[in-house]
mmCIF file of N, CA and C in Angstrom:
data_model
loop_
_atom_site.group_PDB
_atom_site.id
_atom_site.type_symbol
_atom_site.label_atom_id
_atom_site.label_comp_id
_atom_site.label_asym_id
_atom_site.label_seq_id
_atom_site.Cartn_x
_atom_site.Cartn_y
_atom_site.Cartn_z
ATOM 1 N N GLN Q 27 131.573 -4.860 67.454
ATOM 2 C CA GLN Q 27 130.229 -5.405 67.450
ATOM 3 C C GLN Q 27 129.423 -4.744 68.551
ATOM 4 N N THR Q 28 128.179 -4.484 68.284
ATOM 5 C CA THR Q 28 127.275 -4.008 69.319
ATOM 6 C C THR Q 28 126.053 -4.904 69.329
ATOM 7 N N CYS Q 29 125.393 -4.952 70.458
ATOM 8 C CA CYS Q 29 124.191 -5.780 70.558
ATOM 9 C C CYS Q 29 123.157 -5.058 71.397
ATOM 10 N N ALA Q 30 121.913 -5.473 71.273
ATOM 11 C CA ALA Q 30 120.806 -4.819 71.952
ATOM 12 C C ALA Q 30 120.449 -5.568 73.230
ATOM 13 N N LEU Q 31 121.384 -5.692 74.137
ATOM 14 C CA LEU Q 31 121.106 -6.310 75.434
ATOM 15 C C LEU Q 31 120.573 -5.245 76.386
ATOM 16 N N PRO Q 32 119.836 -5.639 77.398
ATOM 17 C CA PRO Q 32 119.340 -4.655 78.352
ATOM 18 C C PRO Q 32 120.501 -3.941 79.046
ATOM 19 N N ILE Q 33 120.335 -2.662 79.283
ATOM 20 C CA ILE Q 33 121.307 -1.859 80.016
ATOM 21 C C ILE Q 33 120.665 -1.509 81.341
ATOM 22 N N PHE Q 34 121.373 -1.778 82.426
ATOM 23 C CA PHE Q 34 120.835 -1.527 83.749
ATOM 24 C C PHE Q 34 121.571 -0.369 84.401
ATOM 25 N N ARG Q 35 120.809 0.519 85.003
ATOM 26 C CA ARG Q 35 121.377 1.632 85.750
ATOM 27 C C ARG Q 35 120.717 1.613 87.118
ATOM 28 N N LEU Q 36 121.533 1.602 88.155
ATOM 29 C CA LEU Q 36 121.008 1.601 89.510
ATOM 30 C C LEU Q 36 121.152 2.994 90.100
ATOM 31 N N GLU Q 37 120.088 3.495 90.695
ATOM 32 C CA GLU Q 37 120.111 4.789 91.358
ATOM 33 C C GLU Q 37 119.506 4.638 92.743
ATOM 34 N N SER Q 38 120.035 5.406 93.688
ATOM 35 C CA SER Q 38 119.524 5.339 95.048
ATOM 36 C C SER Q 38 119.776 6.673 95.742
ATOM 37 N N ASP Q 39 118.916 7.011 96.703
ATOM 38 C CA ASP Q 39 119.151 8.225 97.477
ATOM 39 C C ASP Q 39 119.943 7.931 98.749
ATOM 40 N N VAL Q 40 120.362 6.681 98.923
ATOM 41 C CA VAL Q 40 121.253 6.279 100.018
ATOM 42 C C VAL Q 40 122.400 5.461 99.423
ATOM 43 N N PRO Q 41 123.536 5.370 100.116
ATOM 44 C CA PRO Q 41 124.658 4.587 99.572
ATOM 45 C C PRO Q 41 124.280 3.115 99.372
ATOM 46 N N ILE Q 42 124.692 2.554 98.231
ATOM 47 C CA ILE Q 42 124.458 1.147 97.924
ATOM 48 C C ILE Q 42 125.737 0.544 97.360
ATOM 49 N N ALA Q 43 125.783 -0.762 97.289
ATOM 50 C CA ALA Q 43 126.876 -1.471 96.608
ATOM 51 C C ALA Q 43 126.256 -2.249 95.457
ATOM 52 N N ALA Q 44 126.947 -2.258 94.319
ATOM 53 C CA ALA Q 44 126.461 -2.992 93.151
ATOM 54 C C ALA Q 44 127.583 -3.866 92.623
ATOM 55 N N GLU Q 45 127.241 -5.076 92.225
ATOM 56 C CA GLU Q 45 128.233 -5.990 91.675
ATOM 57 C C GLU Q 45 127.582 -6.856 90.614
ATOM 58 N N ARG Q 46 128.443 -7.503 89.808
ATOM 59 C CA ARG Q 46 127.968 -8.392 88.756
ATOM 60 C C ARG Q 46 128.681 -9.719 88.911
ATOM 61 N N SER Q 47 127.949 -10.792 88.769
ATOM 62 C CA SER Q 47 128.531 -12.130 88.889
ATOM 63 C C SER Q 47 128.560 -12.812 87.532
ATOM 64 N N ILE Q 48 129.631 -13.573 87.271
ATOM 65 C CA ILE Q 48 129.666 -14.446 86.104
ATOM 66 C C ILE Q 48 130.034 -15.837 86.598
ATOM 67 N N PHE Q 49 129.480 -16.836 85.946
ATOM 68 C CA PHE Q 49 129.767 -18.219 86.299
ATOM 69 C C PHE Q 49 130.202 -18.955 85.044
ATOM 70 N N VAL Q 50 131.367 -19.583 85.134
ATOM 71 C CA VAL Q 50 131.947 -20.290 83.992
ATOM 72 C C VAL Q 50 132.473 -21.619 84.492
ATOM 73 N N GLY Q 51 132.145 -22.699 83.780
ATOM 74 C CA GLY Q 51 132.634 -24.007 84.194
ATOM 75 C C GLY Q 51 132.199 -24.289 85.618
ATOM 76 N N GLY Q 52 133.138 -24.645 86.463
ATOM 77 C CA GLY Q 52 132.833 -24.968 87.847
ATOM 78 C C GLY Q 52 133.044 -23.821 88.804
ATOM 79 N N GLY Q 53 133.278 -22.604 88.325
ATOM 80 C CA GLY Q 53 133.558 -21.492 89.224
ATOM 81 C C GLY Q 53 132.839 -20.225 88.828
ATOM 82 N N GLY Q 54 133.093 -19.201 89.599
ATOM 83 C CA GLY Q 54 132.466 -17.924 89.322
ATOM 84 C C GLY Q 54 133.350 -16.777 89.756
ATOM 85 N N HIS Q 55 132.933 -15.562 89.425
ATOM 86 C CA HIS Q 55 133.690 -14.375 89.760
ATOM 87 C C HIS Q 55 132.711 -13.228 89.967
ATOM 88 N N ILE Q 56 133.013 -12.352 90.911
ATOM 89 C CA ILE Q 56 132.176 -11.192 91.187
ATOM 90 C C ILE Q 56 133.006 -9.938 90.949
ATOM 91 N N ALA Q 57 132.438 -8.969 90.258
ATOM 92 C CA ALA Q 57 133.103 -7.690 90.018
ATOM 93 C C ALA Q 57 132.200 -6.561 90.483
ATOM 94 N N SER Q 58 132.798 -5.531 91.074
ATOM 95 C CA SER Q 58 132.010 -4.391 91.514
ATOM 96 C C SER Q 58 131.590 -3.541 90.326
ATOM 97 N N GLY Q 59 130.518 -2.802 90.499
ATOM 98 C CA GLY Q 59 130.068 -1.884 89.466
ATOM 99 C C GLY Q 59 130.881 -0.606 89.510
ATOM 100 N N VAL Q 60 130.674 0.272 88.557
ATOM 101 C CA VAL Q 60 131.359 1.564 88.538
ATOM 102 C C VAL Q 60 130.394 2.635 89.021
ATOM 103 N N THR Q 61 130.943 3.726 89.531
ATOM 104 C CA THR Q 61 130.092 4.786 90.076
ATOM 105 C C THR Q 61 129.617 5.770 89.017
ATOM 106 N N GLN Q 62 130.341 5.840 87.891
ATOM 107 C CA GLN Q 62 129.935 6.745 86.814
ATOM 108 C C GLN Q 62 130.701 6.418 85.547
ATOM 109 N N PRO Q 63 130.159 6.769 84.393
ATOM 110 C CA PRO Q 63 130.896 6.589 83.149
ATOM 111 C C PRO Q 63 131.993 7.647 83.030
ATOM 112 N N GLY Q 64 132.954 7.397 82.136
ATOM 113 C CA GLY Q 64 134.052 8.333 81.929
ATOM 114 C C GLY Q 64 134.554 8.260 80.497
ATOM 115 N N THR Q 65 135.468 9.161 80.147
ATOM 116 C CA THR Q 65 135.980 9.215 78.778
ATOM 117 C C THR Q 65 137.370 8.601 78.632
ATOM 118 N N GLU Q 66 138.043 8.293 79.746
ATOM 119 C CA GLU Q 66 139.375 7.678 79.658
ATOM 120 C C GLU Q 66 139.512 6.592 80.717
ATOM 121 N N TRP Q 67 139.867 5.396 80.257
ATOM 122 C CA TRP Q 67 139.954 4.216 81.111
ATOM 123 C C TRP Q 67 141.269 3.498 80.865
ATOM 124 N N TYR Q 68 141.740 2.744 81.879
ATOM 125 C CA TYR Q 68 142.991 2.000 81.759
ATOM 126 C C TYR Q 68 142.806 0.551 82.189
ATOM 127 N N LEU Q 69 143.455 -0.338 81.455
ATOM 128 C CA LEU Q 69 143.513 -1.767 81.782
ATOM 129 C C LEU Q 69 144.995 -2.108 81.920
ATOM 130 N N ALA Q 70 145.421 -2.395 83.135
ATOM 131 C CA ALA Q 70 146.843 -2.600 83.388
ATOM 132 C C ALA Q 70 147.350 -3.943 82.895
ATOM 133 N N GLU Q 71 146.461 -4.917 82.773
ATOM 134 C CA GLU Q 71 146.914 -6.267 82.423
ATOM 135 C C GLU Q 71 145.966 -6.920 81.437
ATOM 136 N N GLY Q 72 146.533 -7.506 80.401
ATOM 137 C CA GLY Q 72 145.776 -8.291 79.446
ATOM 138 C C GLY Q 72 146.636 -9.440 78.961
ATOM 139 N N ASP Q 73 145.997 -10.524 78.534
ATOM 140 C CA ASP Q 73 146.748 -11.706 78.120
ATOM 141 C C ASP Q 73 145.929 -12.494 77.106
ATOM 142 N N THR Q 74 146.524 -12.753 75.944
ATOM 143 C CA THR Q 74 145.879 -13.587 74.936
ATOM 144 C C THR Q 74 146.741 -14.786 74.567
ATOM 145 N N ILE Q 75 147.733 -15.086 75.408
ATOM 146 C CA ILE Q 75 148.564 -16.268 75.179
ATOM 147 C C ILE Q 75 147.769 -17.480 75.653
ATOM 148 N N PRO Q 76 147.572 -18.485 74.783
ATOM 149 C CA PRO Q 76 146.794 -19.659 75.193
ATOM 150 C C PRO Q 76 147.306 -20.227 76.510
ATOM 151 N N PRO Q 77 146.374 -20.581 77.385
ATOM 152 C CA PRO Q 77 144.955 -20.887 77.151
ATOM 153 C C PRO Q 77 144.015 -19.706 77.372
ATOM 154 N N PHE Q 78 144.506 -18.465 77.394
ATOM 155 C CA PHE Q 78 143.651 -17.322 77.698
ATOM 156 C C PHE Q 78 143.007 -16.717 76.458
ATOM 157 N N ALA Q 79 141.795 -16.211 76.628
ATOM 158 C CA ALA Q 79 141.070 -15.462 75.616
ATOM 159 C C ALA Q 79 140.504 -14.227 76.313
ATOM 160 N N GLN Q 80 140.684 -13.068 75.710
ATOM 161 C CA GLN Q 80 140.278 -11.833 76.379
ATOM 162 C C GLN Q 80 139.388 -10.983 75.504
ATOM 163 N N SER Q 81 138.455 -10.289 76.158
ATOM 164 C CA SER Q 81 137.616 -9.319 75.466
ATOM 165 C C SER Q 81 137.468 -8.077 76.337
ATOM 166 N N ILE Q 82 137.081 -6.981 75.693
ATOM 167 C CA ILE Q 82 136.789 -5.734 76.397
ATOM 168 C C ILE Q 82 135.341 -5.386 76.090
ATOM 169 N N ALA Q 83 134.558 -5.191 77.143
ATOM 170 C CA ALA Q 83 133.154 -4.802 76.988
ATOM 171 C C ALA Q 83 133.050 -3.288 77.126
ATOM 172 N N LEU Q 84 132.279 -2.673 76.228
ATOM 173 C CA LEU Q 84 132.087 -1.230 76.209
ATOM 174 C C LEU Q 84 130.596 -0.933 76.308
ATOM 175 N N LEU Q 85 130.216 -0.039 77.184
ATOM 176 C CA LEU Q 85 128.818 0.341 77.350
ATOM 177 C C LEU Q 85 128.661 1.815 77.035
ATOM 178 N N ASN Q 86 127.783 2.131 76.102
ATOM 179 C CA ASN Q 86 127.438 3.515 75.791
ATOM 180 C C ASN Q 86 126.083 3.824 76.423
ATOM 181 N N PRO Q 87 126.060 4.509 77.575
ATOM 182 C CA PRO Q 87 124.786 4.820 78.218
ATOM 183 C C PRO Q 87 124.154 6.110 77.705
ATOM 184 N N THR Q 88 124.740 6.733 76.674
ATOM 185 C CA THR Q 88 124.234 8.005 76.174
ATOM 186 C C THR Q 88 123.241 7.791 75.031
ATOM 187 N N ASP Q 89 122.595 8.865 74.638
ATOM 188 C CA ASP Q 89 121.657 8.805 73.521
ATOM 189 C C ASP Q 89 122.307 9.257 72.211
ATOM 190 N N GLN Q 90 123.652 9.205 72.161
ATOM 191 C CA GLN Q 90 124.408 9.605 70.975
ATOM 192 C C GLN Q 90 125.410 8.519 70.601
ATOM 193 N N ASN Q 91 125.836 8.522 69.316
ATOM 194 C CA ASN Q 91 126.928 7.633 68.903
ATOM 195 C C ASN Q 91 128.203 8.028 69.635
ATOM 196 N N VAL Q 92 129.045 7.035 69.915
ATOM 197 C CA VAL Q 92 130.315 7.279 70.598
ATOM 198 C C VAL Q 92 131.432 6.620 69.799
ATOM 199 N N THR Q 93 132.528 7.346 69.617
ATOM 200 C CA THR Q 93 133.734 6.788 69.011
ATOM 201 C C THR Q 93 134.699 6.435 70.120
ATOM 202 N N VAL Q 94 135.190 5.192 70.089
ATOM 203 C CA VAL Q 94 136.092 4.688 71.123
ATOM 204 C C VAL Q 94 137.409 4.281 70.472
ATOM 205 N N ASP Q 95 138.520 4.778 71.009
ATOM 206 C CA ASP Q 95 139.855 4.392 70.565
ATOM 207 C C ASP Q 95 140.523 3.595 71.668
ATOM 208 N N ILE Q 96 140.959 2.387 71.338
ATOM 209 C CA ILE Q 96 141.672 1.534 72.289
ATOM 210 C C ILE Q 96 143.114 1.426 71.818
ATOM 211 N N THR Q 97 144.046 1.854 72.666
ATOM 212 C CA THR Q 97 145.472 1.743 72.361
ATOM 213 C C THR Q 97 146.040 0.601 73.187
ATOM 214 N N PHE Q 98 146.564 -0.404 72.508
ATOM 215 C CA PHE Q 98 147.170 -1.563 73.166
ATOM 216 C C PHE Q 98 148.679 -1.349 73.254
ATOM 217 N N TYR Q 99 149.248 -1.640 74.418
ATOM 218 C CA TYR Q 99 150.681 -1.518 74.653
ATOM 219 C C TYR Q 99 151.242 -2.913 74.938
ATOM 220 N N PRO Q 100 151.864 -3.556 73.931
ATOM 221 C CA PRO Q 100 152.369 -4.918 74.121
ATOM 222 C C PRO Q 100 153.500 -4.969 75.147
ATOM 223 N N GLU Q 101 153.508 -6.042 75.927
ATOM 224 C CA GLU Q 101 154.569 -6.266 76.905
ATOM 225 C C GLU Q 101 155.913 -6.458 76.204
ATOM 226 N N SER Q 102 155.894 -6.961 75.000
ATOM 227 C CA SER Q 102 157.111 -7.299 74.275
ATOM 228 C C SER Q 102 157.916 -6.080 73.843
ATOM 229 N N GLY Q 103 157.385 -4.870 74.024
ATOM 230 C CA GLY Q 103 158.094 -3.678 73.604
ATOM 231 C C GLY Q 103 157.809 -3.282 72.170
ATOM 232 N N LEU Q 104 156.925 -4.023 71.490
ATOM 233 C CA LEU Q 104 156.514 -3.642 70.146
ATOM 234 C C LEU Q 104 155.757 -2.310 70.212
ATOM 235 N N PRO Q 105 155.637 -1.611 69.094
ATOM 236 C CA PRO Q 105 154.919 -0.332 69.121
ATOM 237 C C PRO Q 105 153.460 -0.511 69.527
ATOM 238 N N PRO Q 106 152.852 0.523 70.127
ATOM 239 C CA PRO Q 106 151.433 0.463 70.470
ATOM 240 C C PRO Q 106 150.592 0.239 69.216
ATOM 241 N N ARG Q 107 149.400 -0.335 69.430
ATOM 242 C CA ARG Q 107 148.489 -0.620 68.317
ATOM 243 C C ARG Q 107 147.130 -0.006 68.639
ATOM 244 N N LEU Q 108 146.579 0.737 67.685
ATOM 245 C CA LEU Q 108 145.299 1.418 67.867
ATOM 246 C C LEU Q 108 144.168 0.623 67.217
ATOM 247 N N HIS Q 109 143.052 0.512 67.939
ATOM 248 C CA HIS Q 109 141.845 -0.122 67.412
ATOM 249 C C HIS Q 109 140.669 0.794 67.748
ATOM 250 N N SER Q 110 139.872 1.149 66.756
ATOM 251 C CA SER Q 110 138.738 2.053 66.974
ATOM 252 C C SER Q 110 137.414 1.325 66.800
ATOM 253 N N VAL Q 111 136.430 1.749 67.591
ATOM 254 C CA VAL Q 111 135.089 1.162 67.581
ATOM 255 C C VAL Q 111 134.079 2.301 67.652
ATOM 256 N N ARG Q 112 132.956 2.117 67.009
ATOM 257 C CA ARG Q 112 131.863 3.082 67.119
ATOM 258 C C ARG Q 112 130.686 2.381 67.784
ATOM 259 N N LEU Q 113 130.150 3.002 68.829
ATOM 260 C CA LEU Q 113 129.018 2.428 69.554
ATOM 261 C C LEU Q 113 127.752 3.237 69.272
ATOM 262 N N ARG Q 114 126.669 2.535 69.007
ATOM 263 C CA ARG Q 114 125.372 3.180 68.837
ATOM 264 C C ARG Q 114 124.861 3.670 70.194
ATOM 265 N N PRO Q 115 123.890 4.569 70.200
ATOM 266 C CA PRO Q 115 123.311 5.036 71.464
ATOM 267 C C PRO Q 115 122.743 3.872 72.287
ATOM 268 N N MET Q 116 122.901 3.951 73.596
ATOM 269 C CA MET Q 116 122.343 2.970 74.529
ATOM 270 C C MET Q 116 122.665 1.542 74.103
ATOM 271 N N SER Q 117 123.937 1.272 73.808
ATOM 272 C CA SER Q 117 124.309 -0.069 73.351
ATOM 273 C C SER Q 117 125.561 -0.550 74.066
ATOM 274 N N ARG Q 118 125.809 -1.829 73.892
ATOM 275 C CA ARG Q 118 126.981 -2.493 74.446
ATOM 276 C C ARG Q 118 127.754 -3.082 73.278
ATOM 277 N N GLY Q 119 129.072 -2.947 73.321
ATOM 278 C CA GLY Q 119 129.920 -3.542 72.303
ATOM 279 C C GLY Q 119 130.982 -4.410 72.949
ATOM 280 N N THR Q 120 131.423 -5.415 72.216
ATOM 281 C CA THR Q 120 132.480 -6.300 72.705
ATOM 282 C C THR Q 120 133.616 -6.312 71.706
ATOM 283 N N VAL Q 121 134.826 -6.076 72.200
ATOM 284 C CA VAL Q 121 136.027 -6.127 71.377
ATOM 285 C C VAL Q 121 136.742 -7.425 71.709
ATOM 286 N N ASN Q 122 136.897 -8.293 70.721
ATOM 287 C CA ASN Q 122 137.600 -9.564 70.910
ATOM 288 C C ASN Q 122 139.099 -9.298 70.796
ATOM 289 N N VAL Q 123 139.737 -9.071 71.922
ATOM 290 C CA VAL Q 123 141.156 -8.710 71.944
ATOM 291 C C VAL Q 123 142.026 -9.844 71.428
ATOM 292 N N SER Q 124 141.589 -11.074 71.600
ATOM 293 C CA SER Q 124 142.368 -12.225 71.134
ATOM 294 C C SER Q 124 142.579 -12.187 69.623
ATOM 295 N N GLN Q 125 141.661 -11.560 68.889
ATOM 296 C CA GLN Q 125 141.826 -11.432 67.441
ATOM 297 C C GLN Q 125 142.719 -10.254 67.062
ATOM 298 N N ILE Q 126 142.700 -9.198 67.859
ATOM 299 C CA ILE Q 126 143.470 -7.984 67.554
ATOM 300 C C ILE Q 126 144.916 -8.103 68.027
ATOM 301 N N MET Q 127 145.114 -8.674 69.206
ATOM 302 C CA MET Q 127 146.443 -8.801 69.817
ATOM 303 C C MET Q 127 146.696 -10.272 70.174
ATOM 304 N N PRO Q 128 146.820 -11.148 69.182
ATOM 305 C CA PRO Q 128 146.980 -12.573 69.489
ATOM 306 C C PRO Q 128 148.332 -12.880 70.129
ATOM 307 N N ASN Q 129 148.319 -13.856 71.017
ATOM 308 C CA ASN Q 129 149.535 -14.411 71.627
ATOM 309 C C ASN Q 129 150.448 -13.360 72.237
ATOM 310 N N THR Q 130 149.873 -12.480 73.044
ATOM 311 C CA THR Q 130 150.694 -11.453 73.690
ATOM 312 C C THR Q 130 150.101 -11.028 75.022
ATOM 313 N N ARG Q 131 150.934 -10.423 75.826
ATOM 314 C CA ARG Q 131 150.495 -9.758 77.060
ATOM 315 C C ARG Q 131 150.575 -8.262 76.791
ATOM 316 N N PHE Q 132 149.678 -7.497 77.399
ATOM 317 C CA PHE Q 132 149.582 -6.080 77.065
ATOM 318 C C PHE Q 132 148.859 -5.325 78.165
ATOM 319 N N SER Q 133 148.905 -4.011 78.075
ATOM 320 C CA SER Q 133 148.014 -3.129 78.823
ATOM 321 C C SER Q 133 147.270 -2.305 77.773
ATOM 322 N N ALA Q 134 146.270 -1.543 78.212
ATOM 323 C CA ALA Q 134 145.482 -0.790 77.230
ATOM 324 C C ALA Q 134 144.936 0.492 77.836
ATOM 325 N N ARG Q 135 144.788 1.479 76.967
ATOM 326 C CA ARG Q 135 144.110 2.733 77.323
ATOM 327 C C ARG Q 135 142.897 2.863 76.406
ATOM 328 N N VAL Q 136 141.743 3.158 76.991
ATOM 329 C CA VAL Q 136 140.502 3.304 76.239
ATOM 330 C C VAL Q 136 140.061 4.764 76.357
ATOM 331 N N GLN Q 137 139.920 5.429 75.203
ATOM 332 C CA GLN Q 137 139.485 6.821 75.173
ATOM 333 C C GLN Q 137 138.227 6.926 74.324
ATOM 334 N N ALA Q 138 137.250 7.684 74.816
ATOM 335 C CA ALA Q 138 135.985 7.845 74.104
ATOM 336 C C ALA Q 138 135.634 9.323 74.009
ATOM 337 N N ASP Q 139 134.886 9.692 72.968
ATOM 338 C CA ASP Q 139 134.518 11.094 72.821
ATOM 339 C C ASP Q 139 133.307 11.481 73.673
ATOM 340 N N LYS Q 140 132.665 10.495 74.316
ATOM 341 C CA LYS Q 140 131.609 10.725 75.298
ATOM 342 C C LYS Q 140 131.789 9.692 76.409
ATOM 343 N N ALA Q 141 131.200 9.927 77.549
ATOM 344 C CA ALA Q 141 131.396 9.059 78.711
ATOM 345 C C ALA Q 141 130.792 7.668 78.502
ATOM 346 N N ILE Q 142 131.608 6.635 78.753
ATOM 347 C CA ILE Q 142 131.205 5.230 78.616
ATOM 348 C C ILE Q 142 131.666 4.463 79.846
ATOM 349 N N VAL Q 143 131.355 3.165 79.867
ATOM 350 C CA VAL Q 143 131.832 2.252 80.901
ATOM 351 C C VAL Q 143 132.636 1.157 80.212
ATOM 352 N N VAL Q 144 133.766 0.748 80.823
ATOM 353 C CA VAL Q 144 134.675 -0.227 80.215
ATOM 354 C C VAL Q 144 134.960 -1.346 81.217
ATOM 355 N N GLU Q 145 134.940 -2.578 80.714
ATOM 356 C CA GLU Q 145 135.217 -3.751 81.537
ATOM 357 C C GLU Q 145 136.032 -4.745 80.719
ATOM 358 N N ARG Q 146 136.882 -5.515 81.374
ATOM 359 C CA ARG Q 146 137.613 -6.561 80.662
ATOM 360 C C ARG Q 146 137.206 -7.915 81.208
ATOM 361 N N THR Q 147 137.194 -8.902 80.306
ATOM 362 C CA THR Q 147 136.872 -10.269 80.674
ATOM 363 C C THR Q 147 137.971 -11.178 80.159
ATOM 364 N N LEU Q 148 138.435 -12.061 81.003
ATOM 365 C CA LEU Q 148 139.488 -13.012 80.642
ATOM 366 C C LEU Q 148 138.980 -14.413 80.941
ATOM 367 N N PHE Q 149 138.973 -15.275 79.913
ATOM 368 C CA PHE Q 149 138.520 -16.655 80.054
ATOM 369 C C PHE Q 149 139.629 -17.613 79.655
ATOM 370 N N TYR Q 150 139.572 -18.807 80.220
ATOM 371 C CA TYR Q 150 140.343 -19.907 79.659
ATOM 372 C C TYR Q 150 139.635 -20.314 78.379
ATOM 373 N N GLU Q 151 140.380 -20.646 77.335
ATOM 374 C CA GLU Q 151 139.775 -20.982 76.047
ATOM 375 C C GLU Q 151 138.773 -22.125 76.134
ATOM 376 N N ASP Q 152 138.988 -23.052 77.044
ATOM 377 C CA ASP Q 152 138.044 -24.165 77.172
ATOM 378 C C ASP Q 152 136.908 -23.851 78.155
ATOM 379 N N LEU Q 153 136.818 -22.596 78.577
ATOM 380 C CA LEU Q 153 135.783 -22.097 79.485
ATOM 381 C C LEU Q 153 135.746 -22.820 80.830
ATOM 382 N N ARG Q 154 136.906 -23.256 81.303
ATOM 383 C CA ARG Q 154 136.974 -23.848 82.640
ATOM 384 C C ARG Q 154 136.896 -22.779 83.724
ATOM 385 N N GLY Q 155 137.184 -21.549 83.374
ATOM 386 C CA GLY Q 155 137.160 -20.481 84.356
ATOM 387 C C GLY Q 155 137.316 -19.135 83.683
ATOM 388 N N GLY Q 156 137.174 -18.090 84.468
ATOM 389 C CA GLY Q 156 137.322 -16.767 83.924
ATOM 390 C C GLY Q 156 137.271 -15.721 85.024
ATOM 391 N N THR Q 157 137.569 -14.494 84.656
ATOM 392 C CA THR Q 157 137.529 -13.382 85.573
ATOM 393 C C THR Q 157 137.106 -12.139 84.804
ATOM 394 N N SER Q 158 136.518 -11.201 85.499
ATOM 395 C CA SER Q 158 136.038 -9.992 84.860
ATOM 396 C C SER Q 158 136.084 -8.848 85.852
ATOM 397 N N GLY Q 159 136.228 -7.645 85.352
ATOM 398 C CA GLY Q 159 136.232 -6.487 86.229
ATOM 399 C C GLY Q 159 136.276 -5.191 85.450
ATOM 400 N N PRO Q 160 135.854 -4.106 86.094
ATOM 401 C CA PRO Q 160 135.851 -2.820 85.412
ATOM 402 C C PRO Q 160 137.280 -2.295 85.214
ATOM 403 N N ALA Q 161 137.436 -1.491 84.163
ATOM 404 C CA ALA Q 161 138.708 -0.800 83.962
ATOM 405 C C ALA Q 161 138.815 0.309 85.018
ATOM 406 N N ILE Q 162 139.971 0.911 85.100
ATOM 407 C CA ILE Q 162 140.212 2.011 86.026
ATOM 408 C C ILE Q 162 140.014 3.312 85.260
ATOM 409 N N MET Q 163 139.186 4.201 85.805
ATOM 410 C CA MET Q 163 138.898 5.459 85.140
ATOM 411 C C MET Q 163 139.922 6.508 85.562
ATOM 412 N N LYS Q 164 140.348 7.303 84.592
ATOM 413 C CA LYS Q 164 141.284 8.389 84.900
ATOM 414 C C LYS Q 164 140.569 9.490 85.623
#
């Protein structure tokens, strides 16, 4: 899925720090921004075993379509699973991992044919809390 939400890019001629806050239920979480988009990203930990629900946010800051391949590596030792997404120019997409990899723990590799930004979000199903943060770029 992609949506037409505003895309923000911060630029400065001096060093700055950028972060994003989310607030869920009675708590909140802060995640740092990324310094640049990339074509290969890693998520070391994921969990869709209840009460957790997980998604991966993808940002295409380019003026071209982008093909994104997400390879999930289940903790259980099952074979990896590939999921592909196409992002429109200057758009954001969300992959509902809970639907693709239900009731499992996993890691993931995200590869794109153009530079993108990748973030994961993990919530309790009843939205009592959550956490979010950028993936690690290769």
